[in-house]
Short mmCIF file of C-alpha atoms in Angstrom, two decimals:
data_model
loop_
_atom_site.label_atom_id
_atom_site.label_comp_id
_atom_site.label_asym_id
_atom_site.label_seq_id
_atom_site.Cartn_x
_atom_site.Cartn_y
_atom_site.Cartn_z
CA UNK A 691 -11.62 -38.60 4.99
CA UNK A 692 -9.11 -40.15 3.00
CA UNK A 693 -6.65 -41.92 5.53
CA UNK A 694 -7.32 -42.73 9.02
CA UNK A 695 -4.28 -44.89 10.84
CA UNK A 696 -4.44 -44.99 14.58
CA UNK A 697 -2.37 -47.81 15.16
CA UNK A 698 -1.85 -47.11 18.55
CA UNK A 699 -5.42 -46.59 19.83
CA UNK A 700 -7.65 -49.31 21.56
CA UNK A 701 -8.76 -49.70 17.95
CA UNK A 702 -7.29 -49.83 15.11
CA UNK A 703 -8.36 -48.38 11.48
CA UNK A 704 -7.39 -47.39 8.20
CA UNK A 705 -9.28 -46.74 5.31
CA UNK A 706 -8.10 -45.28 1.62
CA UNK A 707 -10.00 -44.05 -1.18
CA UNK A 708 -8.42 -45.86 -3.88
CA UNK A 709 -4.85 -46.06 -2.98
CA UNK A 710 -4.44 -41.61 -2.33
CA UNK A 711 -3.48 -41.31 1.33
CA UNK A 712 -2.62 -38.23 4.07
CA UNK A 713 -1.42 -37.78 7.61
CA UNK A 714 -2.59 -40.22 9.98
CA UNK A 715 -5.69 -39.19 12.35
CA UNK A 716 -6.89 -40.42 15.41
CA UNK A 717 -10.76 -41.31 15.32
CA UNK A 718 -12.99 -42.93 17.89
CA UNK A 719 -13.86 -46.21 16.73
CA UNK A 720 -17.51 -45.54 16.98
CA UNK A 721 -17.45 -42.31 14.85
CA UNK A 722 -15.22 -44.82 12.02
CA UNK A 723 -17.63 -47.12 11.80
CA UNK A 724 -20.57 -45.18 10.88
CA UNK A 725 -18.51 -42.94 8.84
CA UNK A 726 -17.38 -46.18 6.53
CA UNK A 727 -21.20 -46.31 5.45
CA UNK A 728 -20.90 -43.02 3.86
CA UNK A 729 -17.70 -44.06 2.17
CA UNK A 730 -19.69 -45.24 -0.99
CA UNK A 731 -16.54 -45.66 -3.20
CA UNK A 732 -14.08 -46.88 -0.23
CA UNK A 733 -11.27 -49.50 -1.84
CA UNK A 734 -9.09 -50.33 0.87
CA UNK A 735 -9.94 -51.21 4.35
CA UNK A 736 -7.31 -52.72 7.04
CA UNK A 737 -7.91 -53.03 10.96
CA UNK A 738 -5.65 -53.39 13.26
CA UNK A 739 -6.00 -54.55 16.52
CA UNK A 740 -4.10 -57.01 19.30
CA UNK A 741 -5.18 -60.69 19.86
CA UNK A 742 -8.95 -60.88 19.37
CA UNK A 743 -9.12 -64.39 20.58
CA UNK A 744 -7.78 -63.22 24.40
CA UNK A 745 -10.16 -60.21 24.48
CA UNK A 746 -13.74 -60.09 25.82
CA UNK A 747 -14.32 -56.37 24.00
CA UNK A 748 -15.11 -57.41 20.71
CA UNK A 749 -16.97 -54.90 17.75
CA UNK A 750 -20.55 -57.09 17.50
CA UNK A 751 -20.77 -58.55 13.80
CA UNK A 752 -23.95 -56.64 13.85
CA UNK A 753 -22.30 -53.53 13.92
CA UNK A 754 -19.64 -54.11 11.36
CA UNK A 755 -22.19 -55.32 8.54
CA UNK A 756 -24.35 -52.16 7.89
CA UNK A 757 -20.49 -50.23 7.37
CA UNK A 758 -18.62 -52.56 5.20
CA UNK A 759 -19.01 -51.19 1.81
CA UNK A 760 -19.75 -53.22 -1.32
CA UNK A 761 -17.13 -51.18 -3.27
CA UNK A 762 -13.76 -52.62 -1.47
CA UNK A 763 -11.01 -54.37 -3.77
CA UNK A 764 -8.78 -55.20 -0.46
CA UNK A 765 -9.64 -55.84 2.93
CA UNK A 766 -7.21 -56.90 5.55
CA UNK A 767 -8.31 -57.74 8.82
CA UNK A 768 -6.00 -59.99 11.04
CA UNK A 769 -7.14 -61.84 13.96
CA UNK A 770 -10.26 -61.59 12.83
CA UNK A 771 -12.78 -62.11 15.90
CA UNK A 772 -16.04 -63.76 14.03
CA UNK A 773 -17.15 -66.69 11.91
CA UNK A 774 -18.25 -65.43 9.12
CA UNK A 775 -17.84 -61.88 7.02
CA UNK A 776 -21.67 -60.02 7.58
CA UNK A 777 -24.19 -60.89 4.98
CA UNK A 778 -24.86 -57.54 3.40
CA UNK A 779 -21.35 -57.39 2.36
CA UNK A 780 -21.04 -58.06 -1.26
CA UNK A 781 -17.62 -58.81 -2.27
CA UNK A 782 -17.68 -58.95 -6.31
CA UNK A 783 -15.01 -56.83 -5.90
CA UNK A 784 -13.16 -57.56 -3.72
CA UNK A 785 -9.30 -58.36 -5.07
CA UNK A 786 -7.24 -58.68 -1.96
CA UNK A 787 -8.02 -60.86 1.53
CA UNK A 788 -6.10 -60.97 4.29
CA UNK A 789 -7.38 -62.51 7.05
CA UNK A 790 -4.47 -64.17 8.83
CA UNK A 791 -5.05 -66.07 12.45
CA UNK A 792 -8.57 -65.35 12.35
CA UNK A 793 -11.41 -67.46 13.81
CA UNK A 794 -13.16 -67.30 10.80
CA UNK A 795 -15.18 -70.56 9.38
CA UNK A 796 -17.24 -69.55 6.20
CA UNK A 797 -17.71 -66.69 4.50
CA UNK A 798 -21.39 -65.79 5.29
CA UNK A 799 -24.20 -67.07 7.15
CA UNK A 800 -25.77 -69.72 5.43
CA UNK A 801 -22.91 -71.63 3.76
CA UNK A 802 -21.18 -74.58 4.73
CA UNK A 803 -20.03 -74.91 8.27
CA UNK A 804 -16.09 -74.12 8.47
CA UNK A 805 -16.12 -73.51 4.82
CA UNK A 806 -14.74 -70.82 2.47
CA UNK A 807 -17.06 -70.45 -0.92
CA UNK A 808 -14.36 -68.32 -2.67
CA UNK A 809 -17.16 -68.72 -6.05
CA UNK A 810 -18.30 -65.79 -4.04
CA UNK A 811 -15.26 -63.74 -4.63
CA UNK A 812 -14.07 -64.50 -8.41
CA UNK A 813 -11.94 -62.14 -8.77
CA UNK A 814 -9.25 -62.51 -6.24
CA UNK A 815 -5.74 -62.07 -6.62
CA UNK A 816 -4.84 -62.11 -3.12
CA UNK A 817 -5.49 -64.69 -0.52
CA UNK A 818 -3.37 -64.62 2.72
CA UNK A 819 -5.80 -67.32 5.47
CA UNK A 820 -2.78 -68.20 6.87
CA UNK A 821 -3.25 -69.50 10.69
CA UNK A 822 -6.79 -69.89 10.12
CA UNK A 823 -6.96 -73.27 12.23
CA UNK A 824 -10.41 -73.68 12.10
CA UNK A 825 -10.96 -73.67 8.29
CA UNK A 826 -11.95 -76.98 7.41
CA UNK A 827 -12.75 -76.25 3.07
CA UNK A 828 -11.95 -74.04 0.12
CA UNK A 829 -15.21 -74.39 -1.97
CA UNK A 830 -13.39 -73.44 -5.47
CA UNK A 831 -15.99 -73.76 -8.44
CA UNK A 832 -14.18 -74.60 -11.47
CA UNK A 833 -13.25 -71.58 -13.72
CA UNK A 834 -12.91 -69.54 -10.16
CA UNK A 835 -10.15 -67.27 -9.24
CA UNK A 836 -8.14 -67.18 -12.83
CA UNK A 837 -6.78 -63.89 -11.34
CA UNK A 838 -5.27 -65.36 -8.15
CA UNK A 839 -1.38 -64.70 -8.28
CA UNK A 840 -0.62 -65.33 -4.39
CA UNK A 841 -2.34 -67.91 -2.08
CA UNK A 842 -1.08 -68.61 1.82
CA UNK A 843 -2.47 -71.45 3.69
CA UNK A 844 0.27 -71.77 6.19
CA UNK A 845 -0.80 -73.86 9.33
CA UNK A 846 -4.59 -73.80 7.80
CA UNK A 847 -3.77 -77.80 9.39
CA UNK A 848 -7.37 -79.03 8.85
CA UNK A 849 -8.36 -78.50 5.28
CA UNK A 850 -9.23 -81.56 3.91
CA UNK A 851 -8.34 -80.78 0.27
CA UNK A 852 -6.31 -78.42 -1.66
CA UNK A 853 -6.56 -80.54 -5.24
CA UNK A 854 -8.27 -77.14 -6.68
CA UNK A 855 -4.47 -75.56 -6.54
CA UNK A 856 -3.51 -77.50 -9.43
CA UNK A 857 -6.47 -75.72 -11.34
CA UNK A 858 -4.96 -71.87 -10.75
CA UNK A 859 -3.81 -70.51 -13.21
CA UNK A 860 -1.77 -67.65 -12.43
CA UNK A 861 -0.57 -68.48 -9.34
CA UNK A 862 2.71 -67.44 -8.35
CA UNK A 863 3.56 -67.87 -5.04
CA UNK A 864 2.27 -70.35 -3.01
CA UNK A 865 2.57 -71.42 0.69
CA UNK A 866 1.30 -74.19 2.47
CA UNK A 867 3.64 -75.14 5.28
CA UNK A 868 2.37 -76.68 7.83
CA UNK A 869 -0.68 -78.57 6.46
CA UNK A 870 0.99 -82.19 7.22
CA UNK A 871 1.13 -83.04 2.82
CA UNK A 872 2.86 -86.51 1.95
CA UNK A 873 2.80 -85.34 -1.56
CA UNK A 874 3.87 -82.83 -3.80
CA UNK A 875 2.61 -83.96 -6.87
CA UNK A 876 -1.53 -82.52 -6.63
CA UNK A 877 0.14 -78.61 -6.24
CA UNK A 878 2.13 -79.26 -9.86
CA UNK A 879 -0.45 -76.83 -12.14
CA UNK A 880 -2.63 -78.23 -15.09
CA UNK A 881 -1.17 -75.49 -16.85
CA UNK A 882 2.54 -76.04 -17.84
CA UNK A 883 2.96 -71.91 -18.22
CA UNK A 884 1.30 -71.17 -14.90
CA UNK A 885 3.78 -72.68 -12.32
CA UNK A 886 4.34 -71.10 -9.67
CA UNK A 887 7.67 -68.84 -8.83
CA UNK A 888 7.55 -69.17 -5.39
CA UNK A 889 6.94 -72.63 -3.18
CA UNK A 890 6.74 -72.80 0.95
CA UNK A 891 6.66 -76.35 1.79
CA UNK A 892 8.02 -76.30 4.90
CA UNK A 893 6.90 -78.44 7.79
CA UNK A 894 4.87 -81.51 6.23
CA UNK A 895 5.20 -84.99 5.85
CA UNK A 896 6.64 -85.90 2.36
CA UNK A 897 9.24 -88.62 2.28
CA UNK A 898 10.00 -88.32 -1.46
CA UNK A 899 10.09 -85.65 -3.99
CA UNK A 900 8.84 -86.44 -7.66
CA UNK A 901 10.78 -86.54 -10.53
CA UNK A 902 8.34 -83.86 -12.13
CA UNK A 903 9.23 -80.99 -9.45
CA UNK A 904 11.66 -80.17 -12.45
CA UNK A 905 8.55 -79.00 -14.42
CA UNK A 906 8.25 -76.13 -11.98
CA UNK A 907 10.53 -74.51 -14.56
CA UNK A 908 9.22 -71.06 -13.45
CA UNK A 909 10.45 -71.56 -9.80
CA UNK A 910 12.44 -69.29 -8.28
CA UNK A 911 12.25 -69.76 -4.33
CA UNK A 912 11.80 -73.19 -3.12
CA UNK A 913 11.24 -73.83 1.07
CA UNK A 914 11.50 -77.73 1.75
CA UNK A 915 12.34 -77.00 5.75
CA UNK A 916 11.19 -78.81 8.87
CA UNK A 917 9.98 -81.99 6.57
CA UNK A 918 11.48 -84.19 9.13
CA UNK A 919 10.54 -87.39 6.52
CA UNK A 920 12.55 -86.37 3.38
CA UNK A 921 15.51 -87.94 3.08
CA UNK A 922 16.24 -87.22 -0.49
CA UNK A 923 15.94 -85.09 -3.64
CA UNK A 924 15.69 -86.38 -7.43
CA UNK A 925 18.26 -85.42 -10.29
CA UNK A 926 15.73 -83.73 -11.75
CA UNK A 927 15.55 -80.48 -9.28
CA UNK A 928 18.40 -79.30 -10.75
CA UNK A 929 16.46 -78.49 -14.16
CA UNK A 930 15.32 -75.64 -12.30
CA UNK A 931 16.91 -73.10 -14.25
CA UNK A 932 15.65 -70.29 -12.60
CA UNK A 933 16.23 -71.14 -8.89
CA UNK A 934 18.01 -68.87 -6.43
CA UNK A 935 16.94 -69.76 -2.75
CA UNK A 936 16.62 -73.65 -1.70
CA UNK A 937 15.96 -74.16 1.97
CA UNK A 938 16.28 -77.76 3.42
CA UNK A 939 17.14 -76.41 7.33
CA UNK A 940 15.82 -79.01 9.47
CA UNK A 941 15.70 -81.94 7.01
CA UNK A 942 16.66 -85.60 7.30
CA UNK A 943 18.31 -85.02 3.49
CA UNK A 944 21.57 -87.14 3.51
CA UNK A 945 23.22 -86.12 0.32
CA UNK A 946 22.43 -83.44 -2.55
CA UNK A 947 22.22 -84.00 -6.51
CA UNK A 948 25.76 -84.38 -7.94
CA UNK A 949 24.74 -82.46 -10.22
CA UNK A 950 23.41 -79.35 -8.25
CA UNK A 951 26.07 -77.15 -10.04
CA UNK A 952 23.34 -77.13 -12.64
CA UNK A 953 21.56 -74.42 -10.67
CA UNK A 954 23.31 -71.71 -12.44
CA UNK A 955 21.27 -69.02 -10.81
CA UNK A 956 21.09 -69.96 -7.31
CA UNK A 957 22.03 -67.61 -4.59
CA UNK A 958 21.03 -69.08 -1.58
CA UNK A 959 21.73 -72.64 -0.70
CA UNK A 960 20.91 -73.48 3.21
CA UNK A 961 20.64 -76.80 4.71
CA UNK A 962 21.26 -76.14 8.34
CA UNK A 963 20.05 -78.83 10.75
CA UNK A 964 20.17 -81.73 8.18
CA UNK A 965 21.74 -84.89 7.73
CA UNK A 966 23.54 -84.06 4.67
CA UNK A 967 27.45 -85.62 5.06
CA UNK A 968 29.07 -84.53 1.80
CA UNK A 969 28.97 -81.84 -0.61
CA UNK A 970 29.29 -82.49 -4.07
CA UNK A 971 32.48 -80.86 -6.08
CA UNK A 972 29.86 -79.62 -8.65
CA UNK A 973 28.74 -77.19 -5.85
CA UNK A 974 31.69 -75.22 -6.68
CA UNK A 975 29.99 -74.43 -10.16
CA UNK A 976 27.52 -72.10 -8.63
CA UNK A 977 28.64 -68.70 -9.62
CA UNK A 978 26.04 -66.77 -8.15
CA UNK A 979 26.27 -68.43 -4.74
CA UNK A 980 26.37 -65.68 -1.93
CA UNK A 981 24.92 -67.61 0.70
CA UNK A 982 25.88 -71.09 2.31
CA UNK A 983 24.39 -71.90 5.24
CA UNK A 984 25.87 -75.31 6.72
CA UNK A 985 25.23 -74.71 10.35
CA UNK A 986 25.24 -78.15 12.20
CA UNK A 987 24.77 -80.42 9.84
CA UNK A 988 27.01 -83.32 9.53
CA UNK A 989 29.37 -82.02 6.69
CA UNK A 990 33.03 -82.55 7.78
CA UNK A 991 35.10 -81.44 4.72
CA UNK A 992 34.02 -78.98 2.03
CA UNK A 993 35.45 -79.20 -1.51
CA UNK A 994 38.96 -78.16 -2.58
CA UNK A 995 37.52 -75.78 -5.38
CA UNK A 996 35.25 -73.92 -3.20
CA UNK A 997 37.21 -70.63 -4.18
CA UNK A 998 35.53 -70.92 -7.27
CA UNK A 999 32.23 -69.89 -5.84
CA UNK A 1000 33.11 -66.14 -7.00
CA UNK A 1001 29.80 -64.79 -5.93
CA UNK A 1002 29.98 -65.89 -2.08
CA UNK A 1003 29.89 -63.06 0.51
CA UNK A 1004 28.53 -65.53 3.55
CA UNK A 1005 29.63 -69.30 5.11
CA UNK A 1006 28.18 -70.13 7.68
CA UNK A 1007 29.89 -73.46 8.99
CA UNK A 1008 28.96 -73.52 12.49
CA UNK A 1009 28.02 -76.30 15.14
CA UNK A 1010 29.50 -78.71 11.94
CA UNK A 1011 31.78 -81.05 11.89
CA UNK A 1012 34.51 -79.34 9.73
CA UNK A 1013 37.60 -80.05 10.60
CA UNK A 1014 39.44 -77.85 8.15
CA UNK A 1015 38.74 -75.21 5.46
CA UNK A 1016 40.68 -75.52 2.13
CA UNK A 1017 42.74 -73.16 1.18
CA UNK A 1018 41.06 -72.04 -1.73
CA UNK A 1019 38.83 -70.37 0.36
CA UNK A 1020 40.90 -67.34 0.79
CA UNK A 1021 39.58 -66.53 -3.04
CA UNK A 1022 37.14 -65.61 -1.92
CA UNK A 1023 37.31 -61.95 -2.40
CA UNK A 1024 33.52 -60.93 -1.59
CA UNK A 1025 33.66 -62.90 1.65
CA UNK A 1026 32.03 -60.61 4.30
CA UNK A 1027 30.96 -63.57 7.01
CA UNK A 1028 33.31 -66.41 8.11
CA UNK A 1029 31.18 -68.57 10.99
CA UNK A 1030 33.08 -71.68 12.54
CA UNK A 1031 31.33 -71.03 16.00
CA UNK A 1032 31.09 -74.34 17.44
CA UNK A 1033 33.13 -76.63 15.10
CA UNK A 1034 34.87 -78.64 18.32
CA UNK A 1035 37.34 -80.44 15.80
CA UNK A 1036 38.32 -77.23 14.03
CA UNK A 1037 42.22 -76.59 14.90
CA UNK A 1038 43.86 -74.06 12.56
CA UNK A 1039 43.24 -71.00 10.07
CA UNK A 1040 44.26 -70.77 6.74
CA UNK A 1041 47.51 -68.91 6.73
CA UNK A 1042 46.68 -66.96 3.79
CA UNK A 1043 43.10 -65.76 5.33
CA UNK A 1044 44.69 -62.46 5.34
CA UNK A 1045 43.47 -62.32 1.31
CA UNK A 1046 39.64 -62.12 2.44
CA UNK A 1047 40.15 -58.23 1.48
CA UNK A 1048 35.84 -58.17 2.49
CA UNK A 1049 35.72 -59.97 5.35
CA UNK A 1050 33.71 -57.95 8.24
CA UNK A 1051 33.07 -60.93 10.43
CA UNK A 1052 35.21 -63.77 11.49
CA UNK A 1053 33.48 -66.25 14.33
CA UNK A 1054 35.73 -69.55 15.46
CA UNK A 1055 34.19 -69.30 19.23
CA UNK A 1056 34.94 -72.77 20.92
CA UNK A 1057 37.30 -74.05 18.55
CA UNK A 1058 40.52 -75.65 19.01
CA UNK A 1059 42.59 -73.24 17.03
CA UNK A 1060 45.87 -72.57 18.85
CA UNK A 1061 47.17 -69.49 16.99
CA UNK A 1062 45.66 -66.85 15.07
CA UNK A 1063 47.89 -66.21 12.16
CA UNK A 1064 49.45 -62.53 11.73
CA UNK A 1065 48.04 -61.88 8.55
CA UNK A 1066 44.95 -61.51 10.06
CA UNK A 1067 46.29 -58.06 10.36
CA UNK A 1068 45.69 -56.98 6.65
CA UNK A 1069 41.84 -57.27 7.03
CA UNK A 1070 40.97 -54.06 6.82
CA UNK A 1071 37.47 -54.37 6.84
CA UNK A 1072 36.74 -56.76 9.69
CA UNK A 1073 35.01 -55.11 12.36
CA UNK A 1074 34.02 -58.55 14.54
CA UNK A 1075 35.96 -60.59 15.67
CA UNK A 1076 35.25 -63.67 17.94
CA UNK A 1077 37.44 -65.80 19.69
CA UNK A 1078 35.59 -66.46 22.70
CA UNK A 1079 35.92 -70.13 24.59
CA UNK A 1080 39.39 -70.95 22.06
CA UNK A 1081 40.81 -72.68 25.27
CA UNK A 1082 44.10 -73.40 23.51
CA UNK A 1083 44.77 -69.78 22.01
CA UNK A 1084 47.48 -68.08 24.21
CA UNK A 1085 48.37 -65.31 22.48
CA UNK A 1086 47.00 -62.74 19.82
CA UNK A 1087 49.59 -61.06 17.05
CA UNK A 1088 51.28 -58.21 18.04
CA UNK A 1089 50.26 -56.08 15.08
CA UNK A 1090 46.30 -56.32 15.60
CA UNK A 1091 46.22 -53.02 16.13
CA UNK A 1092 46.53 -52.49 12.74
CA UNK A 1093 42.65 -53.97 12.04
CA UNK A 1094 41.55 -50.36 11.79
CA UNK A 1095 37.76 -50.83 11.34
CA UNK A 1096 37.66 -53.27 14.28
CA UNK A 1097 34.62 -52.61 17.04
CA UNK A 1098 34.76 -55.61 18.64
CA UNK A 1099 36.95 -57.93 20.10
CA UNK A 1100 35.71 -61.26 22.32
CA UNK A 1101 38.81 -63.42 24.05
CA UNK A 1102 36.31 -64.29 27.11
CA UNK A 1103 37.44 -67.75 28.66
CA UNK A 1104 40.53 -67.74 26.77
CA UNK A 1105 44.45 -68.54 28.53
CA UNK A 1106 45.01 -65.23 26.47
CA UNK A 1107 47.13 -62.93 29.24
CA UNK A 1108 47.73 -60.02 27.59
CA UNK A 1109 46.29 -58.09 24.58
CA UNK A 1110 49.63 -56.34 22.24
CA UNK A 1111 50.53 -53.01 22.47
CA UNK A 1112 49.52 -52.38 19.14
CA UNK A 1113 45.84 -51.71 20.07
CA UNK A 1114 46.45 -49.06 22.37
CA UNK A 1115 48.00 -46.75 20.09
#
């Protein structure tokens, strides 16, 4: 038996031999179990089933220890019904955990209550215990888990400590949303040419960032979301070199760095939600921009050079308080997504919009535009268009027929009275 997978029994379980695998087969759970203590040289083990924690049927700890071979390198069980992994299990090596939204305290019977002795499994390089709400320590001994590239604590809300982070040294990614941190500065890594390429810090309590998150040089993917307390980020995050995604949705960030143009490899800038009022004219700098997310935040005008943002195939402006776009925007030549949706003091187009050759979607639902200029006509490519709850739009142009790649069309609560012949033919 090389592969079992039925997903969509009662029960759920895989196992591979190394990483081979074959058609999926359908297996009483019963028969599994006792054939996983024949399975001398199994690797990989992952069960599936649904919520463990709503279900009274539960496989008896007991019965899962005498099967669980010594010889696995990745186990991934989520919702994991028990406290503890059975005794008999050795895990030296063991390279992969995933035990996400489990009820699980300690490792085995006999250590610390609602404690994790990870000394017990050295050479991880995997840890995913995200959701584990009950997990009060990470025992780390020092010189532990040298291997360990990715580590997820997300929601893990009562661990007391997580200084040992600093002490990884291969780490790259790292999540630990959630865990209500007021600083930053204990994840930075002992070892300058370890940091990590890949932060989550969504959802905790920081109010200021450090000058030294600039020594994450490595990073790649920063996630500052939902930390309702931060107001404000230092100069020096825009020595980040290598960055492409920064996410501050849900923030109480009033203003960016100046000198965020300095990012010369981000590609995903989003601060939906915030407080942020003005965009700096260095954010025009960032060539490999694709992705601006602005969505209700309390920007209301956006740079006159913003045309210079060659890379950008998405805006997303909606629920803002734009009251105009510059025309430079109609540079844009990768622009696929236009969103306005929302912006109540939003009263007119560009009239050269018809030069977004890539546009595919165009959104100004409940705005106060009162025409739609004809040039609209030469996007070829636009296949959406919304124009729903534009109470002062009367009239479409007469050539929109000529949008040939157009599927959909929205004028609902509009004085429109008559769509033009041009889109019958």
């Amino acid at each position: 038996m090389k592969y079992i997978h039925p997903r969509h029994q009662p029960y759920g379980l895989a196992a591979k031999r190394g990483l081979q695998s074959s058609p999926s087969t359908s297996y009483n759970p019963d028969i599994v179990l006792e054939g996983l203590g024949n399975m001398k040289k199994l690797r990989c083990l992952i069960v599936y089933r649904g919520n463990y924690k709503d279900r009274g049927d539960l496989v008896k700890i007991d019965e899962v220890s005498q099967y669980l071979p010594n010889s696995l390198r990745y186990l991934d069980w989520p919702n994991y019904p028990h406290w503890c992994l059975p005794k008999t299990f050795q895990a030296n090596n063991l390279v992969e955990l995933h035990m996400s939204d489990s009820r699980i305290t300690q490792l085995w019977v006999g250590g610390k209550v609602r404690t994790l002795d990870l000394g017990l499994t050295p050479n991880l390089v995997r840890l995913d215990l995200q959701f584990c709400d009950d997990l009060v320590e990470l025992h780390v001994p020092v010189g532990c888990l040298k291997r360990l590239t990715y580590l997820n604590l997300r929601e893990c809300k009562r661990l007391k400590s997580i200084l040992f982070i600093k002490d990884l040294e291969s780490l790259e990614v790292l999540d630990v949303s959630g865990l209500h941190l007021n600083e930053l500065k204990d994840l930075t890594p002992s070892h300058s040419n370890n940091t990590p390429q890949q932060l989550d810090f969504d959802g905790n309590d920081i109010e200021k960032l450090l000058s030294s998150i600039g020594n994450l040089h490595k990073l790649v993917y920063l996630s500052l979301s939902w930390c309702s307390k931060l107001k404000s980020l230092p100069r020096s995050i825009c020595s980040l070199q290598h960055l492409r995604v920064l996410n501050l949705v849900d923030s109480y960030i009033e203003e960016l760095p100046e000198d965020i143009g300095q990012l010369e490899c981000l590609e995903q800038l989003s601060f939906s939600d915030s407080e942020v009022k003005h965009l700096p004219d260095s954010i025009c700098k960032l060539k490999r921009l694709n992705t601006l997310i602005l969505e209700n935040c309390k920007v209301c005008k956006l740079p006159q050079d913003l045309g210079q943002i060659d890379s950008l195939n998405r805006l997303d402006l909606g629920l803002s308080n734009i009251t105009d776009i510059p025309p430079s925007i109609c540079k844009l030549k990768p622009l696929k997504s236009l969103n306005l949706f929302g912006c109540s003091n939003f009263k007119k187009l560009p009239e050269n919009l018809g030069d977004l050759e890539s546009l595919i979607r165009l959104n100004v639902r409940r705005t106060k535009i009162r025409d739609v200029p004809s040039c609209i006509c030469k996007l070829k490519h636009l296949k959406v268009l919304d124009l729903s709850e534009c109470y002062e739009l009367e009239k479409l142009p007469e050539n929109l027929g000529d949008l040939e790649c157009l599927k959909e069309l929205y004028i609902r609560d509009t004085p429109i009275s008559h769509l033009p012949d041009s889109i019958s033919c």
